[in-house]
Amino acid sequence: MSKTIYILNGPNLNLLGKRQPEIYGHDTLADVETTCAAVGKDVDLSVKLMQSNHEGEIVEMIHDARENAAGIIINPAAYTHTSVAILDALHTFDGPVLEVHISNVHKREAFRHHSYVSQRADGVIAGFGVEGYALAMRRMGTLLG
Ligand code: DQA
């Protein structure tokens, strides 16, 4: 049976496709899930994509991943830059963690340049649009293969 990857998404990403499309593009989170599931078939991984606008819920998703996921791909959105709680939760997870940002956060406002999550992430992808999620899936295939 293939291993499961959790793809976790933070606040406002439920509006992906509608929200600032000049920055984040026109694809929705459902499109991301479809693409990642297709890549998953290639690399023998199944995916479960989740999104929450609430920090504590994301912490709980990470706790759930401890029992039920082999790896985590996470776009913590704005919580990237603020959340020690999400970093601490990720430190309780033993498998690979890949951080994805749709936009190139380093080209944007200074407050987006620091990521708490990067202190735990095994790899970071930024500025590849939603393709970043698919790239992260490929990398998961390598790390877990
Ligand atoms: C983001 C970048 C964050 O700075 C921002 O708060 C987001 C999305 C990205 O995917 O580019 O909501 O994580």
PDB file of C-alpha atoms and ligand atoms in Angstrom:
ATOM      1  CA  MET A   1       0.000   0.000   0.000  1.00  0.00           C
ATOM      2  CA  SER A   2       1.368   3.432  -0.904  1.00  0.00           C
ATOM      3  CA  LYS A   3       2.443   5.834   1.814  1.00  0.00           C
ATOM      4  CA  THR A   4       0.353   8.956   2.450  1.00  0.00           C
ATOM      5  CA  ILE A   5       1.580  12.543   2.197  1.00  0.00           C
ATOM      6  CA  TYR A   6      -0.297  15.321   3.928  1.00  0.00           C
ATOM      7  CA  ILE A   7      -0.384  18.577   1.965  1.00  0.00           C
ATOM      8  CA  LEU A   8      -1.259  21.256   4.515  1.00  0.00           C
ATOM      9  CA  ASN A   9      -2.296  24.785   3.606  1.00  0.00           C
ATOM     10  CA  GLY A  10      -2.685  27.822   5.804  1.00  0.00           C
ATOM     11  CA  PRO A  11      -4.934  30.873   5.878  1.00  0.00           C
ATOM     12  CA  ASN A  12      -6.550  32.360   2.781  1.00  0.00           C
ATOM     13  CA  LEU A  13      -5.400  29.517   0.552  1.00  0.00           C
ATOM     14  CA  ASN A  14      -9.030  28.332   0.372  1.00  0.00           C
ATOM     15  CA  LEU A  15      -9.372  31.362  -1.925  1.00  0.00           C
ATOM     16  CA  LEU A  16      -6.549  30.241  -4.215  1.00  0.00           C
ATOM     17  CA  GLY A  17      -7.526  31.054  -7.804  1.00  0.00           C
ATOM     18  CA  LYS A  18      -9.613  34.048  -6.697  1.00  0.00           C
ATOM     19  CA  ARG A  19      -7.183  35.677  -4.300  1.00  0.00           C
ATOM     20  CA  GLN A  20      -4.649  38.109  -5.852  1.00  0.00           C
ATOM     21  CA  PRO A  21      -4.335  36.003  -9.035  1.00  0.00           C
ATOM     22  CA  GLU A  22      -1.544  38.297 -10.253  1.00  0.00           C
ATOM     23  CA  ILE A  23       0.553  36.864  -7.405  1.00  0.00           C
ATOM     24  CA  TYR A  24      -0.886  33.389  -6.813  1.00  0.00           C
ATOM     25  CA  GLY A  25      -2.304  32.478 -10.242  1.00  0.00           C
ATOM     26  CA  HIS A  26      -5.678  31.119 -11.320  1.00  0.00           C
ATOM     27  CA  ASP A  27      -5.440  27.492 -10.207  1.00  0.00           C
ATOM     28  CA  THR A  28      -7.496  26.474  -7.199  1.00  0.00           C
ATOM     29  CA  LEU A  29      -6.536  24.238  -4.289  1.00  0.00           C
ATOM     30  CA  ALA A  30      -8.698  21.532  -5.889  1.00  0.00           C
ATOM     31  CA  ASP A  31      -6.484  21.812  -9.009  1.00  0.00           C
ATOM     32  CA  VAL A  32      -3.410  21.445  -6.795  1.00  0.00           C
ATOM     33  CA  GLU A  33      -4.896  18.308  -5.235  1.00  0.00           C
ATOM     34  CA  THR A  34      -5.632  16.794  -8.668  1.00  0.00           C
ATOM     35  CA  THR A  35      -2.090  17.508  -9.914  1.00  0.00           C
ATOM     36  CA  CYS A  36      -0.451  16.185  -6.750  1.00  0.00           C
ATOM     37  CA  ALA A  37      -2.564  13.012  -6.825  1.00  0.00           C
ATOM     38  CA  ALA A  38      -1.433  12.429 -10.439  1.00  0.00           C
ATOM     39  CA  VAL A  39       2.242  12.903  -9.517  1.00  0.00           C
ATOM     40  CA  GLY A  40       1.629  10.669  -6.507  1.00  0.00           C
ATOM     41  CA  LYS A  41       0.560   7.841  -8.822  1.00  0.00           C
ATOM     42  CA  ASP A  42       3.938   8.165 -10.572  1.00  0.00           C
ATOM     43  CA  VAL A  43       5.960   8.028  -7.365  1.00  0.00           C
ATOM     44  CA  ASP A  44       3.682   5.636  -5.464  1.00  0.00           C
ATOM     45  CA  LEU A  45       2.410   8.095  -2.859  1.00  0.00           C
ATOM     46  CA  SER A  46      -1.160   8.978  -1.971  1.00  0.00           C
ATOM     47  CA  VAL A  47      -2.113  12.487  -0.975  1.00  0.00           C
ATOM     48  CA  LYS A  48      -4.471  14.075   1.487  1.00  0.00           C
ATOM     49  CA  LEU A  49      -4.770  17.843   1.010  1.00  0.00           C
ATOM     50  CA  MET A  50      -6.131  19.992   3.828  1.00  0.00           C
ATOM     51  CA  GLN A  51      -6.548  23.710   4.441  1.00  0.00           C
ATOM     52  CA  SER A  52      -7.351  25.760   7.508  1.00  0.00           C
ATOM     53  CA  ASN A  53      -7.574  29.414   8.391  1.00  0.00           C
ATOM     54  CA  HIS A  54      -6.852  28.557  12.049  1.00  0.00           C
ATOM     55  CA  GLU A  55      -3.401  28.038  13.520  1.00  0.00           C
ATOM     56  CA  GLY A  56      -4.493  25.467  16.143  1.00  0.00           C
ATOM     57  CA  GLU A  57      -6.215  23.370  13.493  1.00  0.00           C
ATOM     58  CA  ILE A  58      -2.999  23.226  11.491  1.00  0.00           C
ATOM     59  CA  VAL A  59      -1.143  22.140  14.650  1.00  0.00           C
ATOM     60  CA  GLU A  60      -3.730  19.351  15.039  1.00  0.00           C
ATOM     61  CA  MET A  61      -3.336  18.295  11.392  1.00  0.00           C
ATOM     62  CA  ILE A  62       0.403  17.920  12.051  1.00  0.00           C
ATOM     63  CA  HIS A  63      -0.318  15.824  15.176  1.00  0.00           C
ATOM     64  CA  ASP A  64      -2.590  13.651  13.041  1.00  0.00           C
ATOM     65  CA  ALA A  65       0.228  13.303  10.486  1.00  0.00           C
ATOM     66  CA  ARG A  66       2.396  11.748  13.226  1.00  0.00           C
ATOM     67  CA  GLU A  67       0.146   8.681  13.093  1.00  0.00           C
ATOM     68  CA  ASN A  68      -1.093   8.718   9.526  1.00  0.00           C
ATOM     69  CA  ALA A  69       1.402  10.358   7.140  1.00  0.00           C
ATOM     70  CA  ALA A  70       4.886   9.488   5.919  1.00  0.00           C
ATOM     71  CA  GLY A  71       5.692  13.081   4.924  1.00  0.00           C
ATOM     72  CA  ILE A  72       4.313  16.605   5.070  1.00  0.00           C
ATOM     73  CA  ILE A  73       4.230  19.235   2.356  1.00  0.00           C
ATOM     74  CA  ILE A  74       3.199  22.495   3.975  1.00  0.00           C
ATOM     75  CA  ASN A  75       2.360  25.971   2.756  1.00  0.00           C
ATOM     76  CA  PRO A  76       1.692  27.674   6.078  1.00  0.00           C
ATOM     77  CA  ALA A  77       0.819  30.935   4.234  1.00  0.00           C
ATOM     78  CA  ALA A  78       0.980  33.915   6.619  1.00  0.00           C
ATOM     79  CA  TYR A  79       1.686  31.617   9.594  1.00  0.00           C
ATOM     80  CA  THR A  80       5.062  30.907   7.954  1.00  0.00           C
ATOM     81  CA  HIS A  81       6.254  34.225   9.261  1.00  0.00           C
ATOM     82  CA  THR A  82       4.643  34.165  12.719  1.00  0.00           C
ATOM     83  CA  SER A  83       3.988  30.680  14.053  1.00  0.00           C
ATOM     84  CA  VAL A  84       6.258  29.119  16.638  1.00  0.00           C
ATOM     85  CA  ALA A  85       3.357  26.726  17.388  1.00  0.00           C
ATOM     86  CA  ILE A  86       3.455  25.281  13.857  1.00  0.00           C
ATOM     87  CA  LEU A  87       7.263  25.011  14.004  1.00  0.00           C
ATOM     88  CA  ASP A  88       7.041  23.194  17.355  1.00  0.00           C
ATOM     89  CA  ALA A  89       4.384  20.829  15.984  1.00  0.00           C
ATOM     90  CA  LEU A  90       6.583  20.048  12.964  1.00  0.00           C
ATOM     91  CA  HIS A  91       9.430  19.224  15.354  1.00  0.00           C
ATOM     92  CA  THR A  92       7.238  16.397  16.728  1.00  0.00           C
ATOM     93  CA  PHE A  93       6.996  14.833  13.254  1.00  0.00           C
ATOM     94  CA  ASP A  94       9.711  12.360  12.233  1.00  0.00           C
ATOM     95  CA  GLY A  95       9.270  12.173   8.434  1.00  0.00           C
ATOM     96  CA  PRO A  96      10.344  14.606   5.716  1.00  0.00           C
ATOM     97  CA  VAL A  97       8.838  18.099   5.733  1.00  0.00           C
ATOM     98  CA  LEU A  98       8.864  20.227   2.579  1.00  0.00           C
ATOM     99  CA  GLU A  99       7.843  23.891   2.680  1.00  0.00           C
ATOM    100  CA  VAL A 100       6.152  25.375  -0.380  1.00  0.00           C
ATOM    101  CA  HIS A 101       5.377  28.990  -1.252  1.00  0.00           C
ATOM    102  CA  ILE A 102       3.577  29.784  -4.466  1.00  0.00           C
ATOM    103  CA  SER A 103       5.116  33.247  -4.712  1.00  0.00           C
ATOM    104  CA  ASN A 104       8.782  34.129  -4.356  1.00  0.00           C
ATOM    105  CA  VAL A 105       8.585  35.382  -0.783  1.00  0.00           C
ATOM    106  CA  HIS A 106      12.165  36.715  -1.037  1.00  0.00           C
ATOM    107  CA  LYS A 107      11.134  39.159  -3.749  1.00  0.00           C
ATOM    108  CA  ARG A 108       8.323  40.537  -1.607  1.00  0.00           C
ATOM    109  CA  GLU A 109       7.982  42.553   1.626  1.00  0.00           C
ATOM    110  CA  ALA A 110      10.749  42.095   4.221  1.00  0.00           C
ATOM    111  CA  PHE A 111       8.333  40.499   6.726  1.00  0.00           C
ATOM    112  CA  ARG A 112       7.911  37.574   4.299  1.00  0.00           C
ATOM    113  CA  HIS A 113      11.655  36.851   4.198  1.00  0.00           C
ATOM    114  CA  HIS A 114      11.753  35.044   7.532  1.00  0.00           C
ATOM    115  CA  SER A 115      10.168  31.635   7.949  1.00  0.00           C
ATOM    116  CA  TYR A 116       9.865  29.816  11.282  1.00  0.00           C
ATOM    117  CA  VAL A 117       8.948  26.642   9.389  1.00  0.00           C
ATOM    118  CA  SER A 118      12.240  26.671   7.441  1.00  0.00           C
ATOM    119  CA  GLN A 119      14.022  25.788  10.687  1.00  0.00           C
ATOM    120  CA  ARG A 120      12.405  22.343  10.391  1.00  0.00           C
ATOM    121  CA  ALA A 121      11.865  21.981   6.634  1.00  0.00           C
ATOM    122  CA  ASP A 122      14.097  19.540   4.751  1.00  0.00           C
ATOM    123  CA  GLY A 123      13.581  21.620   1.601  1.00  0.00           C
ATOM    124  CA  VAL A 124      11.925  24.865   0.558  1.00  0.00           C
ATOM    125  CA  ILE A 125      10.337  25.769  -2.776  1.00  0.00           C
ATOM    126  CA  ALA A 126       9.292  29.365  -3.459  1.00  0.00           C
ATOM    127  CA  GLY A 127       8.259  31.247  -6.563  1.00  0.00           C
ATOM    128  CA  PHE A 128       7.386  28.295  -8.816  1.00  0.00           C
ATOM    129  CA  GLY A 129       3.664  29.016  -8.679  1.00  0.00           C
ATOM    130  CA  VAL A 130       1.434  26.057  -7.850  1.00  0.00           C
ATOM    131  CA  GLU A 131       3.923  23.831  -9.725  1.00  0.00           C
ATOM    132  CA  GLY A 132       5.922  24.002  -6.506  1.00  0.00           C
ATOM    133  CA  TYR A 133       3.520  21.489  -4.923  1.00  0.00           C
ATOM    134  CA  ALA A 134       4.096  18.999  -7.751  1.00  0.00           C
ATOM    135  CA  LEU A 135       7.857  19.468  -7.457  1.00  0.00           C
ATOM    136  CA  ALA A 136       7.609  18.833  -3.738  1.00  0.00           C
ATOM    137  CA  MET A 137       5.685  15.614  -4.464  1.00  0.00           C
ATOM    138  CA  ARG A 138       8.504  14.435  -6.772  1.00  0.00           C
ATOM    139  CA  ARG A 139      11.031  15.202  -4.058  1.00  0.00           C
ATOM    140  CA  MET A 140       8.909  13.254  -1.545  1.00  0.00           C
ATOM    141  CA  GLY A 141       9.080  10.336  -3.941  1.00  0.00           C
ATOM    142  CA  THR A 142      12.885  10.517  -3.837  1.00  0.00           C
ATOM    143  CA  LEU A 143      13.093  10.990  -0.076  1.00  0.00           C
ATOM    144  CA  LEU A 144      10.685   8.157   0.706  1.00  0.00           C
ATOM    145  CA  GLY A 145      11.511   5.875  -2.242  1.00  0.00           C
TER     146      GLY A 145
HETATM  147  C1  DQA B   1       2.537  32.298   0.617  1.00  0.00           C
HETATM  148  C2  DQA B   1       3.403  33.507   0.942  1.00  0.00           C
HETATM  149  C3  DQA B   1       3.009  34.112   2.274  1.00  0.00           C
HETATM  150  O1  DQA B   1       3.853  35.218   2.579  1.00  0.00           O
HETATM  151  C4  DQA B   1       1.585  34.591   2.242  1.00  0.00           C
HETATM  152  O2  DQA B   1       1.195  35.080   3.501  1.00  0.00           O
HETATM  153  C5  DQA B   1       0.644  33.551   1.743  1.00  0.00           C
HETATM  154  C6  DQA B   1       1.046  32.642   0.686  1.00  0.00           C
HETATM  155  C7  DQA B   1       2.813  31.752  -0.801  1.00  0.00           C
HETATM  156  O3  DQA B   1       2.369  30.638  -1.075  1.00  0.00           O
HETATM  157  O4  DQA B   1       3.434  32.423  -1.625  1.00  0.00           O
HETATM  158  O5  DQA B   1      -0.513  33.519   2.157  1.00  0.00           O
HETATM  159  O6  DQA B   1       2.828  31.267   1.544  1.00  0.00           O
END
